[in-house]
Coordinates of C-alpha atoms and ligand atoms in Angstrom, one line a residue:
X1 CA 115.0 137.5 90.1
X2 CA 113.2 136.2 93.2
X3 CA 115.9 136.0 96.7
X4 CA 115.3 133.8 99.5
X5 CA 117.2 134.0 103.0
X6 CA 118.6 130.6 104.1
X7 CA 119.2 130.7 107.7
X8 CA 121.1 127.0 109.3
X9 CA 124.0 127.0 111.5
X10 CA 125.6 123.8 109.4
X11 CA 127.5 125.0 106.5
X12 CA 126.8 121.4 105.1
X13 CA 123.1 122.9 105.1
X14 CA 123.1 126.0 103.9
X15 CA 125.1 124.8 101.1
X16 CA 122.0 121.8 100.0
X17 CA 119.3 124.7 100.6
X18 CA 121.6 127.5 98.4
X19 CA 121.8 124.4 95.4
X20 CA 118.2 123.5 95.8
X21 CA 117.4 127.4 95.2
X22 CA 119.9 127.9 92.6
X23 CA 117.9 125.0 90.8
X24 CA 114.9 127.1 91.0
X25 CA 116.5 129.9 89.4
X26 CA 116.5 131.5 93.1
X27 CA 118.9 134.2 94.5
X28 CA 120.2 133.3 97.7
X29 CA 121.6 135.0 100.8
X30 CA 122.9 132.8 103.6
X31 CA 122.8 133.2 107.1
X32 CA 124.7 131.3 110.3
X33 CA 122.0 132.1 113.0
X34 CA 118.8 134.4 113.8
X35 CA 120.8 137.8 114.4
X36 CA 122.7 137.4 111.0
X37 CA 119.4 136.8 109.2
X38 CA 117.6 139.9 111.2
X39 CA 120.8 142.1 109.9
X40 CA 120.9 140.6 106.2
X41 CA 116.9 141.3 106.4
X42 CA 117.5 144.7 107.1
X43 CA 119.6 145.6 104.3
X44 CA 117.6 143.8 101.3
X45 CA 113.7 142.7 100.5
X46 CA 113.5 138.5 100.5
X47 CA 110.5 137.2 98.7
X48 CA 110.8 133.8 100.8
X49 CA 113.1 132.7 104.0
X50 CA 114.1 129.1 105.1
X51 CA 115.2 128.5 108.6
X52 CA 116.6 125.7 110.8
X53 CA 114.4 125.5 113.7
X54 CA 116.6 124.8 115.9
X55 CA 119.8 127.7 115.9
X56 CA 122.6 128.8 118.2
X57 CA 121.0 131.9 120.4
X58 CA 117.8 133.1 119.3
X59 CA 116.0 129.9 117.4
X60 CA 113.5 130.1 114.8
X61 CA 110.5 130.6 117.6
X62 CA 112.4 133.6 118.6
X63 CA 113.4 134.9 114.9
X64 CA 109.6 134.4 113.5
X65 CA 107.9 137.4 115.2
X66 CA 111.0 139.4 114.4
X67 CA 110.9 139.0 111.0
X68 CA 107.0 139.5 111.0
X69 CA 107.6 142.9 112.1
X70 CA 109.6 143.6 109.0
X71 CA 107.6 141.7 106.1
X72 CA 104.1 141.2 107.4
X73 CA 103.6 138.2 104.7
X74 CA 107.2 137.2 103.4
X75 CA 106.7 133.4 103.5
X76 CA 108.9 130.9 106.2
X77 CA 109.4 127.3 105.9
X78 CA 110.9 125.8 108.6
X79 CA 113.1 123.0 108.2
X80 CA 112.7 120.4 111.6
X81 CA 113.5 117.5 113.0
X82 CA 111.7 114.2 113.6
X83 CA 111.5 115.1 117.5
X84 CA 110.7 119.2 116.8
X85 CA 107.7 118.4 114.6
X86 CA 105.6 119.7 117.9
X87 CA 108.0 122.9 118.0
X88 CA 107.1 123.4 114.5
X89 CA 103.6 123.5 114.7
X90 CA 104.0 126.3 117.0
X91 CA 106.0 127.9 114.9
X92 CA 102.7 127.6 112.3
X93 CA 101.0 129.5 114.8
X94 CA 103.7 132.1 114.6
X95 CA 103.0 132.1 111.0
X96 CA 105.4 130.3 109.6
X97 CA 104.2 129.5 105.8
X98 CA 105.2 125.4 106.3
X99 CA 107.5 123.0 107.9
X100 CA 109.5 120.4 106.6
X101 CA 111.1 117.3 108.3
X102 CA 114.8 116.6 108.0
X103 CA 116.0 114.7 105.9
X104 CA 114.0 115.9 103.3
X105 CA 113.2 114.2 99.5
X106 CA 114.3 117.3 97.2
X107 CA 111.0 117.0 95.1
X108 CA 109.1 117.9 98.2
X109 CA 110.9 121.1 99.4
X110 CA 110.9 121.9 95.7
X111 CA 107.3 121.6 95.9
X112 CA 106.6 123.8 99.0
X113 CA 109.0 126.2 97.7
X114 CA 107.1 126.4 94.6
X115 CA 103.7 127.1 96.5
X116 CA 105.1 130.1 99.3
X117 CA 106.4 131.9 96.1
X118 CA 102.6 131.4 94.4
X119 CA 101.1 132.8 97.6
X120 CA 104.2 135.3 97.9
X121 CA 102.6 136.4 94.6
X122 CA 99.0 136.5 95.1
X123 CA 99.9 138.9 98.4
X124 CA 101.8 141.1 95.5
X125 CA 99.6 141.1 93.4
X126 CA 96.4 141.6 95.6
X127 CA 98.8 144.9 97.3
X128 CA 99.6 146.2 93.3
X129 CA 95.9 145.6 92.0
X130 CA 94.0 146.6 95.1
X131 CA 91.9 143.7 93.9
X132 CA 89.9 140.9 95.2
X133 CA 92.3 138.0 94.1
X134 CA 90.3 134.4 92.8
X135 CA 89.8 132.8 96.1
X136 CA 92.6 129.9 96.0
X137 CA 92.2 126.8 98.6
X138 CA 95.0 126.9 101.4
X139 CA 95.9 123.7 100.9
X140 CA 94.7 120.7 98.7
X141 CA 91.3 121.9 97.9
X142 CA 90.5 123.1 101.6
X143 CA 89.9 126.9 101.9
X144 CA 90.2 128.2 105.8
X145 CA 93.4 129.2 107.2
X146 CA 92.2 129.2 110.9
X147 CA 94.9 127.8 113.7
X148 CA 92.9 124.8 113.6
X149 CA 92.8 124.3 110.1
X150 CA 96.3 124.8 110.1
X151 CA 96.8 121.9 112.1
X152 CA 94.6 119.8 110.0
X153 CA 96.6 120.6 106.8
X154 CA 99.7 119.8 109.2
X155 CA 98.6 116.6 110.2
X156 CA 97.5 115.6 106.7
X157 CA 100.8 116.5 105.7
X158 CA 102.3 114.4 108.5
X159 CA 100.5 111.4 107.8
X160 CA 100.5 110.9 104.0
X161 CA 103.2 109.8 103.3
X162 CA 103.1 106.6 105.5
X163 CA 100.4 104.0 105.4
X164 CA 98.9 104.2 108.2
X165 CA 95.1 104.1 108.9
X166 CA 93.6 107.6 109.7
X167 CA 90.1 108.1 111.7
X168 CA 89.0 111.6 110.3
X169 CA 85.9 112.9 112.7
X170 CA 83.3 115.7 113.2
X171 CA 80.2 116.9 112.7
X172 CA 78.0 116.6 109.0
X173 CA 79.9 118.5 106.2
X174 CA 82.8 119.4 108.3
X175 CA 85.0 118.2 105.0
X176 CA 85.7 114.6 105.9
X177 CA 86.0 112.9 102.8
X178 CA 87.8 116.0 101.5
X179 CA 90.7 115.3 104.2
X180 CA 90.6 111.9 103.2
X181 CA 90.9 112.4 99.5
X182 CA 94.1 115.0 100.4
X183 CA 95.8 112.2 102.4
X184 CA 95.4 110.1 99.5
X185 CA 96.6 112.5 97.0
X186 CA 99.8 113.4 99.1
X187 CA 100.7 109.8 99.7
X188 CA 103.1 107.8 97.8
X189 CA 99.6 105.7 96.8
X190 CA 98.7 108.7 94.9
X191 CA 99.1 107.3 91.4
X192 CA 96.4 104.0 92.4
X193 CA 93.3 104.5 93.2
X194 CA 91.2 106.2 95.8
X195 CA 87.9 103.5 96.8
X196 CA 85.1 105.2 98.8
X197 CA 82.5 103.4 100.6
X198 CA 79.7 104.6 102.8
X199 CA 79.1 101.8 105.6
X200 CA 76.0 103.3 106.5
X201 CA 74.3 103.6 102.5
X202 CA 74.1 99.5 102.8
X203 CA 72.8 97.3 104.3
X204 CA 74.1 95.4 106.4
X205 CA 73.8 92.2 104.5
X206 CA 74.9 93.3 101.2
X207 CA 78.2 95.5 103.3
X208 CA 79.9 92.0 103.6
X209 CA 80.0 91.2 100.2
X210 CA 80.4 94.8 99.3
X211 CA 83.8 95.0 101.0
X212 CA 85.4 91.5 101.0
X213 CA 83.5 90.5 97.4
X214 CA 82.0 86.6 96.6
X215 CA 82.4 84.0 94.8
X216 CA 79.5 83.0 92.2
X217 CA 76.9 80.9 94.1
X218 CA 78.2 82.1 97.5
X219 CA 74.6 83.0 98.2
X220 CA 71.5 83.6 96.7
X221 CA 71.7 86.2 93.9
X222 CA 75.3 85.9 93.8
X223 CA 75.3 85.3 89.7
X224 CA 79.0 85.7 89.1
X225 CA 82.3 86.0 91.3
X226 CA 82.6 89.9 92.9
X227 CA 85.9 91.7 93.7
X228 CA 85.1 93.4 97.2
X229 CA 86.4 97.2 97.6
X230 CA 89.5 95.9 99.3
X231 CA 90.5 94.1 96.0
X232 CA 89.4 97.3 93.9
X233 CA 91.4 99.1 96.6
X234 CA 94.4 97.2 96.4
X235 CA 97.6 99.7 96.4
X236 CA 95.4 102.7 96.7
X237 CA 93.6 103.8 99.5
X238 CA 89.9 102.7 101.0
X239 CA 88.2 105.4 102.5
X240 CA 85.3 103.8 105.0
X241 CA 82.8 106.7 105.3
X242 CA 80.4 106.4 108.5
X243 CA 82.3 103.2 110.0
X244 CA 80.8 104.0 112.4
X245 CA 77.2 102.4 111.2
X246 CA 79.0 99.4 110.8
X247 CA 77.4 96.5 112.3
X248 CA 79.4 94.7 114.8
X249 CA 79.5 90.8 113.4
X250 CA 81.1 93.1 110.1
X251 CA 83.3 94.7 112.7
X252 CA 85.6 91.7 113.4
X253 CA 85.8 90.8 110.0
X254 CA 87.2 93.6 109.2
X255 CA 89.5 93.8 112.2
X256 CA 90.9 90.8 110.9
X257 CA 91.2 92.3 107.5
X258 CA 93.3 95.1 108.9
X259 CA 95.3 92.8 111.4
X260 CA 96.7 89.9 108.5
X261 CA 96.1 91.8 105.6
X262 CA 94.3 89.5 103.6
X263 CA 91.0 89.2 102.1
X264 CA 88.4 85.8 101.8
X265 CA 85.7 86.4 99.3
X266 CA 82.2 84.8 100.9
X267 CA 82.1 81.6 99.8
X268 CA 85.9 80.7 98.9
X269 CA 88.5 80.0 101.6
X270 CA 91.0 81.1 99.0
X271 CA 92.9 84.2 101.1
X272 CA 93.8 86.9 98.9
X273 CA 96.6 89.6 100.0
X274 CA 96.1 92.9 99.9
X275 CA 97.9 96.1 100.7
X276 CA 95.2 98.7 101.1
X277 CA 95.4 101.8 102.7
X278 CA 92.0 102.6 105.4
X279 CA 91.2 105.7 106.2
X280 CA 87.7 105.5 108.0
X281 CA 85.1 108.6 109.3
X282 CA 81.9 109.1 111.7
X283 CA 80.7 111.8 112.6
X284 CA 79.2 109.8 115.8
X285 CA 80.8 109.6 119.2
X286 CA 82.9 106.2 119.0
X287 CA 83.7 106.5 122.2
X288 CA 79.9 106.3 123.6
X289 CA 79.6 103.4 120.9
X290 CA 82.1 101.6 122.6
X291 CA 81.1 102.2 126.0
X292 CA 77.5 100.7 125.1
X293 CA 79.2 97.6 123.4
X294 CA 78.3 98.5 119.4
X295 CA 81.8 99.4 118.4
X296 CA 84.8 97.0 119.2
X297 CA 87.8 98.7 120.7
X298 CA 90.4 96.5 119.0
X299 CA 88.9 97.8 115.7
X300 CA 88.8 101.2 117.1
X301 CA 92.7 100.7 118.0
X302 CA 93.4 99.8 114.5
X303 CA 91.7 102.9 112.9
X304 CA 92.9 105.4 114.9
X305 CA 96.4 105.0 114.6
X306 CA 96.4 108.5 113.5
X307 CA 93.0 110.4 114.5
X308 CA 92.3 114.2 113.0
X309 CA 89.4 116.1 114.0
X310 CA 87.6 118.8 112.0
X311 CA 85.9 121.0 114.9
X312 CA 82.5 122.4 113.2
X313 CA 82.2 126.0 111.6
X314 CA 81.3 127.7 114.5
X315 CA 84.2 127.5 116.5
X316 CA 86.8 128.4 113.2
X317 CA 84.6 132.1 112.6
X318 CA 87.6 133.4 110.7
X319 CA 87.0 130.7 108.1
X320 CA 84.0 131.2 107.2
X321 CA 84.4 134.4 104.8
X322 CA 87.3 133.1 103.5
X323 CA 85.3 129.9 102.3
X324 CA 81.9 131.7 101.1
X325 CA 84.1 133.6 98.7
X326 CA 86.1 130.7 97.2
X327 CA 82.3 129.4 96.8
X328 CA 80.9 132.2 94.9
X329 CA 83.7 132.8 92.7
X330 CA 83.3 129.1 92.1
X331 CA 79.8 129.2 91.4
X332 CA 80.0 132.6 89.8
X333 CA 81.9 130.8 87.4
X334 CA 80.1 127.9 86.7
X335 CA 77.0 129.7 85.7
X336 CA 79.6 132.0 83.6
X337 CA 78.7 135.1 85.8
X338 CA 81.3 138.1 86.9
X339 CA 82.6 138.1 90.0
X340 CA 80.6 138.8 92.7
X341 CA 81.6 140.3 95.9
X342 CA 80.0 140.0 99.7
X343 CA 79.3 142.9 101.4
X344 CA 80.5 143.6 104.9
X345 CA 77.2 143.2 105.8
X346 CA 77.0 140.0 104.4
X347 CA 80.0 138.6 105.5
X348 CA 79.1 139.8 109.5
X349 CA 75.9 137.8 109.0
X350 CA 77.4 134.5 108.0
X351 CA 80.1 135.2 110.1
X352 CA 78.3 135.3 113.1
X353 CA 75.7 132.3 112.3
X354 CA 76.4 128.7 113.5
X355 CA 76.4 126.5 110.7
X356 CA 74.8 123.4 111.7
X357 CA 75.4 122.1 108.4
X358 CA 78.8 123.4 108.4
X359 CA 81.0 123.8 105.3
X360 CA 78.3 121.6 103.1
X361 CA 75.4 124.3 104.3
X362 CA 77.6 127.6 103.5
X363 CA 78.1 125.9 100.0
X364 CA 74.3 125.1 99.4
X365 CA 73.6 128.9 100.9
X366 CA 76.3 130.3 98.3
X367 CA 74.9 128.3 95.5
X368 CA 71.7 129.5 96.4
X369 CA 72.8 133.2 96.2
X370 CA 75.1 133.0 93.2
X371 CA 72.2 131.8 91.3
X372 CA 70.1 134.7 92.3
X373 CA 72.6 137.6 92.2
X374 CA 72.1 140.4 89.9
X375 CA 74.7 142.6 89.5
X376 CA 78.3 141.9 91.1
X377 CA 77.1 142.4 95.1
X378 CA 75.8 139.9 97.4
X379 CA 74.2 141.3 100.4
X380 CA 72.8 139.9 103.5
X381 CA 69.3 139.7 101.8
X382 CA 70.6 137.1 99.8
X383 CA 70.3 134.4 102.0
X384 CA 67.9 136.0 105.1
X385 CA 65.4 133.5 103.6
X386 CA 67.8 130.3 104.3
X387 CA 68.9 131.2 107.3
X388 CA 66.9 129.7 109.8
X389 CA 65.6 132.4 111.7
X390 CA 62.7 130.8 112.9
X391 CA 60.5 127.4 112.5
X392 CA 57.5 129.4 110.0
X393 CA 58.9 126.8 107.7
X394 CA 57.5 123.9 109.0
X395 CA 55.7 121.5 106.9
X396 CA 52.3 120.5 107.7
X397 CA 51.9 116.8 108.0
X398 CA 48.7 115.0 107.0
X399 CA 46.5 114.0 109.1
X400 CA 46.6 110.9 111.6
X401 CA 44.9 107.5 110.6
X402 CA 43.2 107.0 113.9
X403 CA 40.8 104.5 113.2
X404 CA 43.0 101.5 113.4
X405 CA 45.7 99.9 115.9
X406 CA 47.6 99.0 113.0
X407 CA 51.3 99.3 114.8
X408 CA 53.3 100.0 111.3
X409 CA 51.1 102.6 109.7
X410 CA 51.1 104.3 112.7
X411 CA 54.9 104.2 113.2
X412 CA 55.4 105.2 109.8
X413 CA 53.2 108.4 110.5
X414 CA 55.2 109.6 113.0
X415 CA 58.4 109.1 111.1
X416 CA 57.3 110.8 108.1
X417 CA 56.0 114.1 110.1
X418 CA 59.1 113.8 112.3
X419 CA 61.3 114.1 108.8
X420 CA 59.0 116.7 107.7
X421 CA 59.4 118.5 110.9
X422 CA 63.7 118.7 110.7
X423 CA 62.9 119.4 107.0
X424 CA 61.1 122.9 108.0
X425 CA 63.8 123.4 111.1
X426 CA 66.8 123.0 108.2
X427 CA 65.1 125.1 105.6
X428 CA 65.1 122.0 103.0
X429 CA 68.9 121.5 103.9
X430 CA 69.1 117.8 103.6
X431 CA 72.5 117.4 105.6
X432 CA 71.2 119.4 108.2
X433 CA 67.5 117.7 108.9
X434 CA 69.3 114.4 108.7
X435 CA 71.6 115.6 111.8
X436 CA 68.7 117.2 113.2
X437 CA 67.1 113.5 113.0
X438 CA 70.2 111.5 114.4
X439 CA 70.1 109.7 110.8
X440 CA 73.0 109.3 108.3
X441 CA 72.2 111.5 105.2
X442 CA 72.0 108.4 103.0
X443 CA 69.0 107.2 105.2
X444 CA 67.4 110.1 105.2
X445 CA 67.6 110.2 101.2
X446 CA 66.4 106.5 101.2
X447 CA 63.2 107.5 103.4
X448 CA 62.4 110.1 101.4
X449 CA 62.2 108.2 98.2
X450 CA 60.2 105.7 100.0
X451 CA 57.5 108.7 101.9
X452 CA 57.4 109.8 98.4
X453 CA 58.5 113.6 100.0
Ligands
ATP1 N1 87.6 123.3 104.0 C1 86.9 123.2 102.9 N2 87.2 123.8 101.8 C2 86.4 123.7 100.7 N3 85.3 123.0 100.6 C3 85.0 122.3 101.7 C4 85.7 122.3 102.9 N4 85.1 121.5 103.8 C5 84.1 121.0 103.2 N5 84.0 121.4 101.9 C6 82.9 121.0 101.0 O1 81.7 120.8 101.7 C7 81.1 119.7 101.3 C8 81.0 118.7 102.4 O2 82.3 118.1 102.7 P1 82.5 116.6 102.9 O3 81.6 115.8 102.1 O4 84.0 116.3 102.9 O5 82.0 116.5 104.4 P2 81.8 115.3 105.4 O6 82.5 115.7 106.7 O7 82.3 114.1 104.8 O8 80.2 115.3 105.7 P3 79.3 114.1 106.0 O9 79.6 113.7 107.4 O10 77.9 114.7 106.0 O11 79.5 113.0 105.0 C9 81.8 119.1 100.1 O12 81.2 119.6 98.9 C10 83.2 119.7 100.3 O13 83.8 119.9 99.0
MG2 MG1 81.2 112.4 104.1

């Protein structure tokens, strides 16, 4: 039988925690405040503790470390306050596993329960078997369990469950739309649908109708009415990708969208009430966008109720092992290999590269080397070639057309050499050449098609 240590100075507490336990077929030892717990610690293993943040004497901050020194990996939750939720975060640092706000639904502190005893276990086991463990994400399909990543999952955590609009930034394949999708799936909208649209894969004159729909004859080609992606959307959530790319008359229509909560189709003044959920991204610097007048600030206001930023690869190091292995062993298993293992050498080289891509270019490199493995090791020669180590990549262009002033042809020369050029620079990595080129990855895709490369 499993034993947690609940440590609150209100018997009322201790008492809901022990009954919540006891549902979970949990041993409990209770505790009135941070030198009690240290003594009952002392005395007995615990496979998971629960503590009031704030206690009389020494508080939770003060009892972490302590109990650290004991059980290097014993999972905390710490059970906080609305006005503590900073406090707790800090205690995250600490290493706390979670935090929970007071009052809490049951189901949810169930829940996290549920997942410190899962990770309790994969620590035992990984200790008994002396074994590389499957690679498990941290938290809702994310893998990284850096101090800033840590704050991500808290914030998503923080946010869900209300409906506010989220602005979720940073660089190209930083994990955007994967944020989005875990606010979604955490939220009490979980059960309706999740709508995703990419501002910047339209264009501009087909986005209108796109979001807000039409009615049959609004327009030329209009054949039959069109729900817009805020109908679809309606109870779920609508996740605007690249917002952005969107173009400024589009801008205050959907400010107004936002501000009343309705919907017009083009062509009907019939308003139509929706409760949507937006959660919006860019990867570009809003800020400079509004400065130069292409992004309205009201709109800006109305996003970013809640902002969370995902700071690139480079500057969470410690994540990026953790995440090459969940890859491989993910890849490993879709082409129905055996596990396969970095070596150290391995993991100091992408450990110490900078991941301009970022999480979507460690993926691609992983895929790359799963597929090519033999045997169960992965070395550092696996992916020497896609690193980009130099610019002996680059792809010749053809030769100029000089013979006429033509201005198109010309233009379009340039542009296809300057795509072929961030091609060689990102070793074929498409995410990466389309940052290289200040271009959304959708454009870049489009332009390709249409050079024919
Ligand atoms: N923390 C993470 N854990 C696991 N997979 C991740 C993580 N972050 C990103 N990925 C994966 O990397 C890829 C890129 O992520 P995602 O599409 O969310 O990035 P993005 O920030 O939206 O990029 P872009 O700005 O180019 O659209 C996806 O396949 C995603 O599943
Ligand atoms: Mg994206």
């Amino acid at each position: 039988m499993r034993r947690a240590l609940v440590v609150d100075d209100e018997r009322k507490m201790r008492r809901i925690l022990q009954i919540v336990l006891e549902g979970l077929d949990i041993e409990s030892v209770a505790a009135a405040s941070a030198e009690e717990a240290l003594d009952a610690f002392g005395k007995q293993p615990f496979d998971l503790v629960l503590t009031d943040l704030k206690l009389p004497g020494m508080d939770a901050l003060g009892l972490l470390p302590k109990l650290r020194e004991l059980d290097a990996d014993v999972p905390i939750i710490v059970l906080t306050a609305y006005g503590t939720v900073q406090t707790a975060v800090d205690a995250m640092k600490l290493g706390a596993f979670d935090f929970i706000l007071k009052p809490f639904a049951v189901e949810n502190l169930e829940l996290l329960i549920r997942r410190a005893l899962d990770l309790r276990r994969v620590h035992t086991e990984n200790l008994v078997l002396r074994e590389q463990a499957a690679q498990v994400p941290a938290f809702e399909n994310l893998v990284g369990s850096s101090t800033a990543m840590r704050e991500v999952y808290a914030t998503i955590r923080q946010v869900a469950p209300t409906r506010s609009s989220v602005l979720i930034t940073g660089e190209t394949g930083t994990g955007k739309e994967l944020v989005a999708r875990a606010i979604h799936k955490l939220s009490p909208r979980a059960d309706h649908v999740f709508v995703a649209l990419n501002c910047a894969a339209i264009p501009a004159d087909l986005l209108e109708s796109e979001l807000f729909g039409h009615t049959r004859g609004a327009f030329t080609g209009a054949q039959a009415d069109r729900l817009g992606k805020f109908a679809l959307a309606n109870g779920g959530t609508l996740f605007l990708d690249e917002i952005g790319d969107l173009a400024y008359p589009l801008q205050a229509k959907l400010l107004r969208v936002l501000q009343e909560g309705v919907v017009e189709r083009i062509g009907s003044n019939k308003p139509m009430s929706v409760d949507v959920r937006v959660l919006s991204s860019t990867n570009c610097d809003l800020g400079t966008a509004m400065r130069e007048g292409r992004f309205r600030e009201d709109l800006y206001y109305r996003l970013n109720v809640f902002h969370i930023h995902l700071p690139p690869l480079r500057e969470r190091r410690e994540d990026v092992v953790d995440l090459a292995r969940f890859f491989l062993d993910r890849f490993a298993r879709e082409l129905g290999k055996g596990p396969l293992e970095l070596t150290e050498d391995a993991c100091r080289v992408l450990a110490a590269y900078d991941w301009p891509g970022n999480v979507r270019e460690l993926q691609n490199l992983m895929e790359r080397a799963a597929v090519l493995a033999k045997g169960g090791q992965v070395g550092r020669e696996a992916f020497a070639l896609a690193l980009p180590s130099s610019t002996s990549g680059v792809v010749q262009a053809p030769p100029v057309q000089s013979d006429s002033f033509a201005l198109e042809p010309a233009v379009e020369d340039v542009e296809r050499k300057t795509i072929l050029r961030a091609l060689g620079a990102a070793s074929d990595n498409k995410a990466q050449a389309a940052r290289l080129l200040g271009v959304s990855e959708r454009t870049l895709w489009y332009k390709l098609k249409r050079y024919g490369l």
